[in-house]
Short mmCIF file of C-alpha atoms in Angstrom, two decimals:
data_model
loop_
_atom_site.label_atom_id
_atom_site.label_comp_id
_atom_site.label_asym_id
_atom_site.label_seq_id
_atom_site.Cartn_x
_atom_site.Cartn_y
_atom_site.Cartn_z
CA UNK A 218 36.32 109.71 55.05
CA UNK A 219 35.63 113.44 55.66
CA UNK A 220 36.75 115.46 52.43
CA UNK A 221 33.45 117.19 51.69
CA UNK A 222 32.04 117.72 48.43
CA UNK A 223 29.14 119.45 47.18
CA UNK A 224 26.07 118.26 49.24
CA UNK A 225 23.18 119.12 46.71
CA UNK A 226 24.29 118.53 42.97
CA UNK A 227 21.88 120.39 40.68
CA UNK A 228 21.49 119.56 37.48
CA UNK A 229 22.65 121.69 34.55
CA UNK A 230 19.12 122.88 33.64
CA UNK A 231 16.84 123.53 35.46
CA UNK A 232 14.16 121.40 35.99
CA UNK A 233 11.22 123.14 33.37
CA UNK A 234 7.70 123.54 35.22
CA UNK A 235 8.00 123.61 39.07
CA UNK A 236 10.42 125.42 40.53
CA UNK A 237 12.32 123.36 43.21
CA UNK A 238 11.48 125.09 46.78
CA UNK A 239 15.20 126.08 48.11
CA UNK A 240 16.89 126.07 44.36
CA UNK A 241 18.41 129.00 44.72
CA UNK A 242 19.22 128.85 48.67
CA UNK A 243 20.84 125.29 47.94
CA UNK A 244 22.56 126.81 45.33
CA UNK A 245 23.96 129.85 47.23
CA UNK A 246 24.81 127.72 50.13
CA UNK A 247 26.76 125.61 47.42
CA UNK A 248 28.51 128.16 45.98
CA UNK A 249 29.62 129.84 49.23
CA UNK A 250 30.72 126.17 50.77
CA UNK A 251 32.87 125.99 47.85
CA UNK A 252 34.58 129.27 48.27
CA UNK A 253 35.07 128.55 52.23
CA UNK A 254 36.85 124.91 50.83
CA UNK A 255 39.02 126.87 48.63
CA UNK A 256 40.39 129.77 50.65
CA UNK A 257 40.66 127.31 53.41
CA UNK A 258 43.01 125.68 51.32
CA UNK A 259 44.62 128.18 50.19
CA UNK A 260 45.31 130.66 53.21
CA UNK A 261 43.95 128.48 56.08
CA UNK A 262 42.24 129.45 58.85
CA UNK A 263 44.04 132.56 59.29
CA UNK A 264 43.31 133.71 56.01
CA UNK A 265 39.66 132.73 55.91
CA UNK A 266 37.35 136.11 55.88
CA UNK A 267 33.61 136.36 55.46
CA UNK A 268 34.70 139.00 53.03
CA UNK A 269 36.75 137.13 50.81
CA UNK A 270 34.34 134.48 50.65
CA UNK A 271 31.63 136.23 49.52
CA UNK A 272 34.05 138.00 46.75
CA UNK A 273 35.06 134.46 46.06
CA UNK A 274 31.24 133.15 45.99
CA UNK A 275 30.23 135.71 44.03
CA UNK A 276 27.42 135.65 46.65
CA UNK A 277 26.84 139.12 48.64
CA UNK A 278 28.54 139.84 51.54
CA UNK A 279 25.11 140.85 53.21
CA UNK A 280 23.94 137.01 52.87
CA UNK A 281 26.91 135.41 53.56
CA UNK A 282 26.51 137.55 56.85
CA UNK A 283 23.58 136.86 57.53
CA UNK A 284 22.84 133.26 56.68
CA UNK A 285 26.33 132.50 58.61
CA UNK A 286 27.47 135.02 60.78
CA UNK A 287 30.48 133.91 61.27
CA UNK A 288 33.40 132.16 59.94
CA UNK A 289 32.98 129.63 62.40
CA UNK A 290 29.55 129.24 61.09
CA UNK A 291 31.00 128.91 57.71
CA UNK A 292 33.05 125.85 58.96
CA UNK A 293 30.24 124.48 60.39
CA UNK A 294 28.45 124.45 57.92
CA UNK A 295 31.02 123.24 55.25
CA UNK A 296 31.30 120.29 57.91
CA UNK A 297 27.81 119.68 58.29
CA UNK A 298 27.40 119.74 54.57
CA UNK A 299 30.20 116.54 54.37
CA UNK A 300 27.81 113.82 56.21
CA UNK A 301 25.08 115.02 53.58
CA UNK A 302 26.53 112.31 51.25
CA UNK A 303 25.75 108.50 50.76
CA UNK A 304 29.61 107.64 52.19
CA UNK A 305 29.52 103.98 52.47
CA UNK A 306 32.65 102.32 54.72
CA UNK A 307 34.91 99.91 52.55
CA UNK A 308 33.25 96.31 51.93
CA UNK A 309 36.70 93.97 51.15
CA UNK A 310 35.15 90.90 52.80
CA UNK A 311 37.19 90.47 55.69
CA UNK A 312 37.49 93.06 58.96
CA UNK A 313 41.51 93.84 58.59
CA UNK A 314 41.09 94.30 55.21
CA UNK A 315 37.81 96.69 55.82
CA UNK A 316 39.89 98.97 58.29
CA UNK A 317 42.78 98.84 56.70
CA UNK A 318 40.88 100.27 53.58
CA UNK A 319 39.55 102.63 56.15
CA UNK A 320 42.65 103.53 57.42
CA UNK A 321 43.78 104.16 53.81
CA UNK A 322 40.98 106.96 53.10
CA UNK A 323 41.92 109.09 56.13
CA UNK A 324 45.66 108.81 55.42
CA UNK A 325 44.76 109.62 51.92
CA UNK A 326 42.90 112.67 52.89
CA UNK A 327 45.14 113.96 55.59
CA UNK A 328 47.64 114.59 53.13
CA UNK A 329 45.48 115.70 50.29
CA UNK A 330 46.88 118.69 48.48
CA UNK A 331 44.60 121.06 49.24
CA UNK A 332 45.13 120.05 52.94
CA UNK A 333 41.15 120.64 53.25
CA UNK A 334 40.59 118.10 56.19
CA UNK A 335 43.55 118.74 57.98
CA UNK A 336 42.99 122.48 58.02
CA UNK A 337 39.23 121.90 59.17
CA UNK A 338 40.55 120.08 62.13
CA UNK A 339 43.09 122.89 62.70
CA UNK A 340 40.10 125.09 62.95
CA UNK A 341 38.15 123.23 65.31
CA UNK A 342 40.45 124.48 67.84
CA UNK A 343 39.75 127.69 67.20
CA UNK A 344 36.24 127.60 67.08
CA UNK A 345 33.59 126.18 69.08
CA UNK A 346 31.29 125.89 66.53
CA UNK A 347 33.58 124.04 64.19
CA UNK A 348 34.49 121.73 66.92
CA UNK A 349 31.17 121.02 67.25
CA UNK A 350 30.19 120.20 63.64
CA UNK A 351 33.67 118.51 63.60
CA UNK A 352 32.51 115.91 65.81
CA UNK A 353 28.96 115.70 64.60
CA UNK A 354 31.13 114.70 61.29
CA UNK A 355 32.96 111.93 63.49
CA UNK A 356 30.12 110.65 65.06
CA UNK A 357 28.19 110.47 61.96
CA UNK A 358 30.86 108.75 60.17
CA UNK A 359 31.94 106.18 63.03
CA UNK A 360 28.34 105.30 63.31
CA UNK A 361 27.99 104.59 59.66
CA UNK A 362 31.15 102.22 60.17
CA UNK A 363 29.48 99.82 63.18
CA UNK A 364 28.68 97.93 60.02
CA UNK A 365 32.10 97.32 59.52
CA UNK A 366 32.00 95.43 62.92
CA UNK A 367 28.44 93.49 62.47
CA UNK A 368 29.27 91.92 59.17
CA UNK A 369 32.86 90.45 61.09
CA UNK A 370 30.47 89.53 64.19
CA UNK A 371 28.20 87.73 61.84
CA UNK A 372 30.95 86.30 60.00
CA UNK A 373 32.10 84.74 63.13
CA UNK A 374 35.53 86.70 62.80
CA UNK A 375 35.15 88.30 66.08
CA UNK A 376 33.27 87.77 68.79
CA UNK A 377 29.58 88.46 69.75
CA UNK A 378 28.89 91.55 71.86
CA UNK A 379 31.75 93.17 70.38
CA UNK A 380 31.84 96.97 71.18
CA UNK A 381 32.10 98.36 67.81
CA UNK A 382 32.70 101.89 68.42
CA UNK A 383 35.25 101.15 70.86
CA UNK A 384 36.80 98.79 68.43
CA UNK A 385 36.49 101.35 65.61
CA UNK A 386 37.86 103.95 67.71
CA UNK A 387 41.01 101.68 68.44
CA UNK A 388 41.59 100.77 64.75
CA UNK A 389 42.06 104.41 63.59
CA UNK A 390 43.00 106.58 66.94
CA UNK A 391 46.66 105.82 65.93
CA UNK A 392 46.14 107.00 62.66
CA UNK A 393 44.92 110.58 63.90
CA UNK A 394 47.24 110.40 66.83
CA UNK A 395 49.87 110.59 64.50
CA UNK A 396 49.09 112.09 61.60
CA UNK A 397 47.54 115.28 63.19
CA UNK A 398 49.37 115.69 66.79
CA UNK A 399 52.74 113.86 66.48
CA UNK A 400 52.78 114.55 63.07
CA UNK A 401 55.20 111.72 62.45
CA UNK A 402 56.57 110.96 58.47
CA UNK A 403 54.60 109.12 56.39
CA UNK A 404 54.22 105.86 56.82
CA UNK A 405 53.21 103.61 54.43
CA UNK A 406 52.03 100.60 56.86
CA UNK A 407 50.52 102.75 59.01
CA UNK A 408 46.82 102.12 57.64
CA UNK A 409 47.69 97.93 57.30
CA UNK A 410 49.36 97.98 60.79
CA UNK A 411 46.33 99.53 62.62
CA UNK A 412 44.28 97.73 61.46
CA UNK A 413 45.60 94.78 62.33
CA UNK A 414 46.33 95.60 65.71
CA UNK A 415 42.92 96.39 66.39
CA UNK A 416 41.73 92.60 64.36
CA UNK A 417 43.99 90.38 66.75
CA UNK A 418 42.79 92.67 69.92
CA UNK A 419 39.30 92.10 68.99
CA UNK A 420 39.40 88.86 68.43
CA UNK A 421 41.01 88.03 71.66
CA UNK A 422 38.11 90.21 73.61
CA UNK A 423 39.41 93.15 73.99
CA UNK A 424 36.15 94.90 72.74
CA UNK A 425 33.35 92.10 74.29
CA UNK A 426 30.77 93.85 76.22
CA UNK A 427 29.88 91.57 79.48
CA UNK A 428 27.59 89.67 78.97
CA UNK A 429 23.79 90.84 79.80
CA UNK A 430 22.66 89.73 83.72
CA UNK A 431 19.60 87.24 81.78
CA UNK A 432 18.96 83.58 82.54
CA UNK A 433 17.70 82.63 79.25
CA UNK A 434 20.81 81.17 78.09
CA UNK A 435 23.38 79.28 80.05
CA UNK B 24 52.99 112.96 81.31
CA UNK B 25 53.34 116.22 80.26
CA UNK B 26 52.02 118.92 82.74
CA UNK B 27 55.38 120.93 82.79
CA UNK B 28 56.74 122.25 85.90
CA UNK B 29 59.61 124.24 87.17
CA UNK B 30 62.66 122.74 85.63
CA UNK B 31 65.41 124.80 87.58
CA UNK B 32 64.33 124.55 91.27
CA UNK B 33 66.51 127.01 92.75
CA UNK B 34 67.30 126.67 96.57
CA UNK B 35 65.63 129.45 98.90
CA UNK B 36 68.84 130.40 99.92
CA UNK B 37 71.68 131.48 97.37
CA UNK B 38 75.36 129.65 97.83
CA UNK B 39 77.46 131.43 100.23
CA UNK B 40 80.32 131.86 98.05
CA UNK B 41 80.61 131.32 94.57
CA UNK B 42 77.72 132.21 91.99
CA UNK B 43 76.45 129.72 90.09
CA UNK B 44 76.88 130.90 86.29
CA UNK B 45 73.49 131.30 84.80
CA UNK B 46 71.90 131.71 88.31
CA UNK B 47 70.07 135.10 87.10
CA UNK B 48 69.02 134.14 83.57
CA UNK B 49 67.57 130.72 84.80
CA UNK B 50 65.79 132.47 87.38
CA UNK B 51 64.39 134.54 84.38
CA UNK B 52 63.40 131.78 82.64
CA UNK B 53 61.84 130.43 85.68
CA UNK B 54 59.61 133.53 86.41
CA UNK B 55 58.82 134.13 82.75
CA UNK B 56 57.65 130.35 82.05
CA UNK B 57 55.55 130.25 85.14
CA UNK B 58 53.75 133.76 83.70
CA UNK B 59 53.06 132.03 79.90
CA UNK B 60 51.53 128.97 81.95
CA UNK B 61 49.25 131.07 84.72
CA UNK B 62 48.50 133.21 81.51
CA UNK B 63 48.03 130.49 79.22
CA UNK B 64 45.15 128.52 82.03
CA UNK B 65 43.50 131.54 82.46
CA UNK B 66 42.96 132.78 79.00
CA UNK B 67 44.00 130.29 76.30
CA UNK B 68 46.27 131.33 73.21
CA UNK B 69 44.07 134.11 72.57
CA UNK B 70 44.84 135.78 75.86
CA UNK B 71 48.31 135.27 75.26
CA UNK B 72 50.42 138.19 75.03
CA UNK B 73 54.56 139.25 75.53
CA UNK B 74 53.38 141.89 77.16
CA UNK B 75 50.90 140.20 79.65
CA UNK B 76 53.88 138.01 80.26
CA UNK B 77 56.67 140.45 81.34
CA UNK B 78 54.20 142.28 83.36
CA UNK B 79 53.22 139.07 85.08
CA UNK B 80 56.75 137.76 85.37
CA UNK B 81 58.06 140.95 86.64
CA UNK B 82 60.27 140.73 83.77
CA UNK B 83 61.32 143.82 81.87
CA UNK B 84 59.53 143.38 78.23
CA UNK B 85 62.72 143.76 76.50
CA UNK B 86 64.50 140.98 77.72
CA UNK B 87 60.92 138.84 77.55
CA UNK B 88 61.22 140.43 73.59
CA UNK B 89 65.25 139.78 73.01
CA UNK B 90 65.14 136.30 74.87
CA UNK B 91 61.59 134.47 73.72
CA UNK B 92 60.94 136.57 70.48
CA UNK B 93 57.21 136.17 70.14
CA UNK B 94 54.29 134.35 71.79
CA UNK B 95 55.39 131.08 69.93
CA UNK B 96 59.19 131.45 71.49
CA UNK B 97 57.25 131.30 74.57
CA UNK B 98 55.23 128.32 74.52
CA UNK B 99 57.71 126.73 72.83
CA UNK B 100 60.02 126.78 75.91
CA UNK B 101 57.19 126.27 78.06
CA UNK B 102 57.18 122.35 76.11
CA UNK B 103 61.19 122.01 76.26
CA UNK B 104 61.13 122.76 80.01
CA UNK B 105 59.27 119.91 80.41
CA UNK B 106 61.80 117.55 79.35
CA UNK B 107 64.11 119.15 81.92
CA UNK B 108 62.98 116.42 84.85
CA UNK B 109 62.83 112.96 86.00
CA UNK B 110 59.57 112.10 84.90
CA UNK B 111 60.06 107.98 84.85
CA UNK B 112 56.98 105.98 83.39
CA UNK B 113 55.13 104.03 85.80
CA UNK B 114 56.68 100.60 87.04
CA UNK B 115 53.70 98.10 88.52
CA UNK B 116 55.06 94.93 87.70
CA UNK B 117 53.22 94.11 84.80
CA UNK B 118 52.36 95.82 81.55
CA UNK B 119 48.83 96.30 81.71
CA UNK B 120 49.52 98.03 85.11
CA UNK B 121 52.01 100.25 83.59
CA UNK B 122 50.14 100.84 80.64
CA UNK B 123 46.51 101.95 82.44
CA UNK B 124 48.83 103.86 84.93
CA UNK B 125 50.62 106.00 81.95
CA UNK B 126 47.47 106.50 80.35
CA UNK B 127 45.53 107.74 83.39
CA UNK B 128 48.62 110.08 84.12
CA UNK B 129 47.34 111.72 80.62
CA UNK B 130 43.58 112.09 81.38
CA UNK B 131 44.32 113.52 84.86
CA UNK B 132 46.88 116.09 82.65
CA UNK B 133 44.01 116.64 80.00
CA UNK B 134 40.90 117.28 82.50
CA UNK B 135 43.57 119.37 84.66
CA UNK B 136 42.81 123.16 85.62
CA UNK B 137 44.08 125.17 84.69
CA UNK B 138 44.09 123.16 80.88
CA UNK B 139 47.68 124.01 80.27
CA UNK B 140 48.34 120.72 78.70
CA UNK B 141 45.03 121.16 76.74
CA UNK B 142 46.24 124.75 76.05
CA UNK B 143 49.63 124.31 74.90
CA UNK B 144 48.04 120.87 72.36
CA UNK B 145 45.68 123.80 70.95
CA UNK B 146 48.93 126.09 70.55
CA UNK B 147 50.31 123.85 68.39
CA UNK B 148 48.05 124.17 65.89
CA UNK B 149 48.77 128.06 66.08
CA UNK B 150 52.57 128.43 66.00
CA UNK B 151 55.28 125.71 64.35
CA UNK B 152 57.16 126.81 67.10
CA UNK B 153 54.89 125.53 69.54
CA UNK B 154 53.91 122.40 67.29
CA UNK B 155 57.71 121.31 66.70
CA UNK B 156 58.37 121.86 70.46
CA UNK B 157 55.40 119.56 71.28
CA UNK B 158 56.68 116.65 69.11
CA UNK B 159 59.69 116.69 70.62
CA UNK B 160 58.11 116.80 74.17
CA UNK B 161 56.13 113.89 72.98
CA UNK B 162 59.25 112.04 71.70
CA UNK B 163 61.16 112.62 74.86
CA UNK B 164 57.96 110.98 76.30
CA UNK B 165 57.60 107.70 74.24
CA UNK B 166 61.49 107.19 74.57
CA UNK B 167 61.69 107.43 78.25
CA UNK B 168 58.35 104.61 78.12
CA UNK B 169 59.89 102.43 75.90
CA UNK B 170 61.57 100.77 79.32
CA UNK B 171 57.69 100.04 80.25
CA UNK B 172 58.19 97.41 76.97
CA UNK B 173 61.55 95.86 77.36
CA UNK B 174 60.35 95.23 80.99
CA UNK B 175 57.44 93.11 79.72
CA UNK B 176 59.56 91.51 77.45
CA UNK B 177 62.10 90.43 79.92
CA UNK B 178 58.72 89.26 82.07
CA UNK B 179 58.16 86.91 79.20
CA UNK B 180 54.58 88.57 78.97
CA UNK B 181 54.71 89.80 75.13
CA UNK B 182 56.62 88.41 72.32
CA UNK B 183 60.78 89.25 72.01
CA UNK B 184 61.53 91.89 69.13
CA UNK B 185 57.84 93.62 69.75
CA UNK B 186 58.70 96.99 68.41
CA UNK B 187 57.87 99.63 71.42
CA UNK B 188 56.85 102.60 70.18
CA UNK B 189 54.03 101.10 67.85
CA UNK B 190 52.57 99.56 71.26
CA UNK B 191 53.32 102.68 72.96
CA UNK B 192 51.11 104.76 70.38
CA UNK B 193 48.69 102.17 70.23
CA UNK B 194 48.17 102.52 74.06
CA UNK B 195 47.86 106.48 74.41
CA UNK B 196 46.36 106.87 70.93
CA UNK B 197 42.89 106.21 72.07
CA UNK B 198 43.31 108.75 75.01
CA UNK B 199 44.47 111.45 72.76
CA UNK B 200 42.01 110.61 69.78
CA UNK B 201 38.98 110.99 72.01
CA UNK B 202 40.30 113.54 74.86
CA UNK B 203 41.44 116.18 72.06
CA UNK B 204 40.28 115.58 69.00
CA UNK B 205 36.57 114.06 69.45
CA UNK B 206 36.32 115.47 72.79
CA UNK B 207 33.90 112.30 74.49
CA UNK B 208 32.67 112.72 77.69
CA UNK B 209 34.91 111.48 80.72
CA UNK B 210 35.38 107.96 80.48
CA UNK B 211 36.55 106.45 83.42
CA UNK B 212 37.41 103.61 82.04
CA UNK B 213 39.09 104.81 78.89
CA UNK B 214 42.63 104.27 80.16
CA UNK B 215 42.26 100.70 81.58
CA UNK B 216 40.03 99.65 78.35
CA UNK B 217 43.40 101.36 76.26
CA UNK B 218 45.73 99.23 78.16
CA UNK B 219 44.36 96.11 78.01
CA UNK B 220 43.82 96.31 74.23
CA UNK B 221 46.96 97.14 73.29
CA UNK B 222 48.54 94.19 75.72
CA UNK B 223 45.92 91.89 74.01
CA UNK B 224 47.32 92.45 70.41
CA UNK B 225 51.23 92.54 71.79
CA UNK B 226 50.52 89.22 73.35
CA UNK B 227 49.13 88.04 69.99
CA UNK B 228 51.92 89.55 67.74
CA UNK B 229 50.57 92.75 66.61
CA UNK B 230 54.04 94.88 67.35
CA UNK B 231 56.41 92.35 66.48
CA UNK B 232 59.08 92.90 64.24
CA UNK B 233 60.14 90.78 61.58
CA UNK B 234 63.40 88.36 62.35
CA UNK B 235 65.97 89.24 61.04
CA UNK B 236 67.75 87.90 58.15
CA UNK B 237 70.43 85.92 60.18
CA UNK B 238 72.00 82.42 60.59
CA UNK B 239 73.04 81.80 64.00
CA UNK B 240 69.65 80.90 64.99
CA UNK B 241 67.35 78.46 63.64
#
């Protein structure tokens, strides 16, 4: 759900008349990213430097400094970068089996080898301006699940007036909850199991909004 | 739930006759934890030094040094102190009640200042010191709640063999998901909406465990 990739793929030649406006800054900022995933991976937070991401960038350390400042900003920006994508939630056909999917992609990249998404969250508590992107991230990626919820609303799975984010929220809290504080062993069911929890909750109410004060309908 | 306090409450007189043994080095420990907490609200991790400590505590800096080791020695104790008392889970009769009762005992502990409780959840993405002592603060935690469960069960209100600590985590994990890690503005009713979701999908089956493969039973 969050692993970030390159945000602006350039092709391997360049196009031949006109010069794209912000080729080369899009290519820098790629480059740089990319050496902020890596020693992130490799060292952490504590061993992120501007320094040795510019070495690894190949970039100079004067721009790196200057476009970033920081390597908070670097974070932020490497988490900014991930909702630049066309991420699309999983489409199985039924809501326990779309949040289990779900569930199943941030297991999957919590324990991803480079831990690259568990060490960003590390870092948001370290700085503010990670934690900030950091939740931009979230709240760009929850909203881009509410479709998750409408298709099992119009479906007639759940019902109307469901509160999706709160629903969403539910399904895959105990997934973070215990994959980044408790830090509990893997657990297989854990994706299949929250999901669930959060299908039979929803469809007994838990997540109906009351309904609107209007005297249209009875 | 976890905002740790003094977990050797010594009398403000000493016995008359005989010493207690460890009298001195609890009253140590006393002085020194109460330093890494004032120090910890007031400047975070960062702030956070053995010396600042011993001169706080009164406490010469050798014995802060040969007794806690480092800054994550520190905090680390700080967390198993707080499994030294009687903290007992709320008990209002039903399990929704208990439930939006345990989880508002966290967001008062989260939106407390000093944050110590925020501080010390930070920590443990610092020191493994500090992160193993704060799962095992948290385990100490869901086992003493798991009563809250076989209550309800005994009630009749949720199905027999509903596995407790999956409910348990399904309760708090929406408090802890959006209190530390997506940091969402104060919700007042976060901790009642928590509760009554995860008592809506216990009632429907969500936490119960399989039979088991017996005979005596049909």
């Amino acid at each position: 759900m969050v692993t970030p990739t390159d945000s602006e793929p350039e092709g391997t030649r360049p196009p031949p008349a006109r010069r794209r406006p912000g080729g080369r800054t899009a290519r820098i900022r790629t480059q740089v990213l990319d050496a902020v995933r890596a020693e992130l991976g490799e060292h952490g937070y504590d061993g992120l430097t501007m320094d040795a991401v510019a070495a690894r960038s190949g970039v100079h350390r004067t721009t790196v400094y200057r476009r970033w400042g920081d390597v908070g900003g670097l974070l932020a920006d490497v988490l900014d970068a991930a909702s630049d994508d066309d991420w699309q939630p999983p489409d199985t056909g039924s809501l326990e089996g779309d949040l289990a999917a779900l569930n199943q992609e941030i297991q999957t990249a919590m324990a991803a080898q480079p831990p690259i998404m568990a060490a960003l969250i590390a870092a948001s508590f370290r700085s503010e301006k990670a934690a900030d992107a950091q939740q931009r991230l979230w709240e760009d990626r929850y909203a881009r699940c509410e479709i998750v919820v409408s298709r099992a609303v119009r479906r007639g799975d759940i019902p109307p007036r469901t509160d999706a984010r709160r629903l969403l929220i539910a399904a895959t809290a105990p997934l973070y909850h215990q994959l980044v504080l408790l830090r509990t062993p893997h657990d297989p069911q854990l994706p299949g199991h929250a999901a669930r929890t959060a299908v039979l909750a929803a469809a007994a109410g838990a997540f109906a909004e009351p309904e609107p004060p209007s005297a249209d309908d009875t």
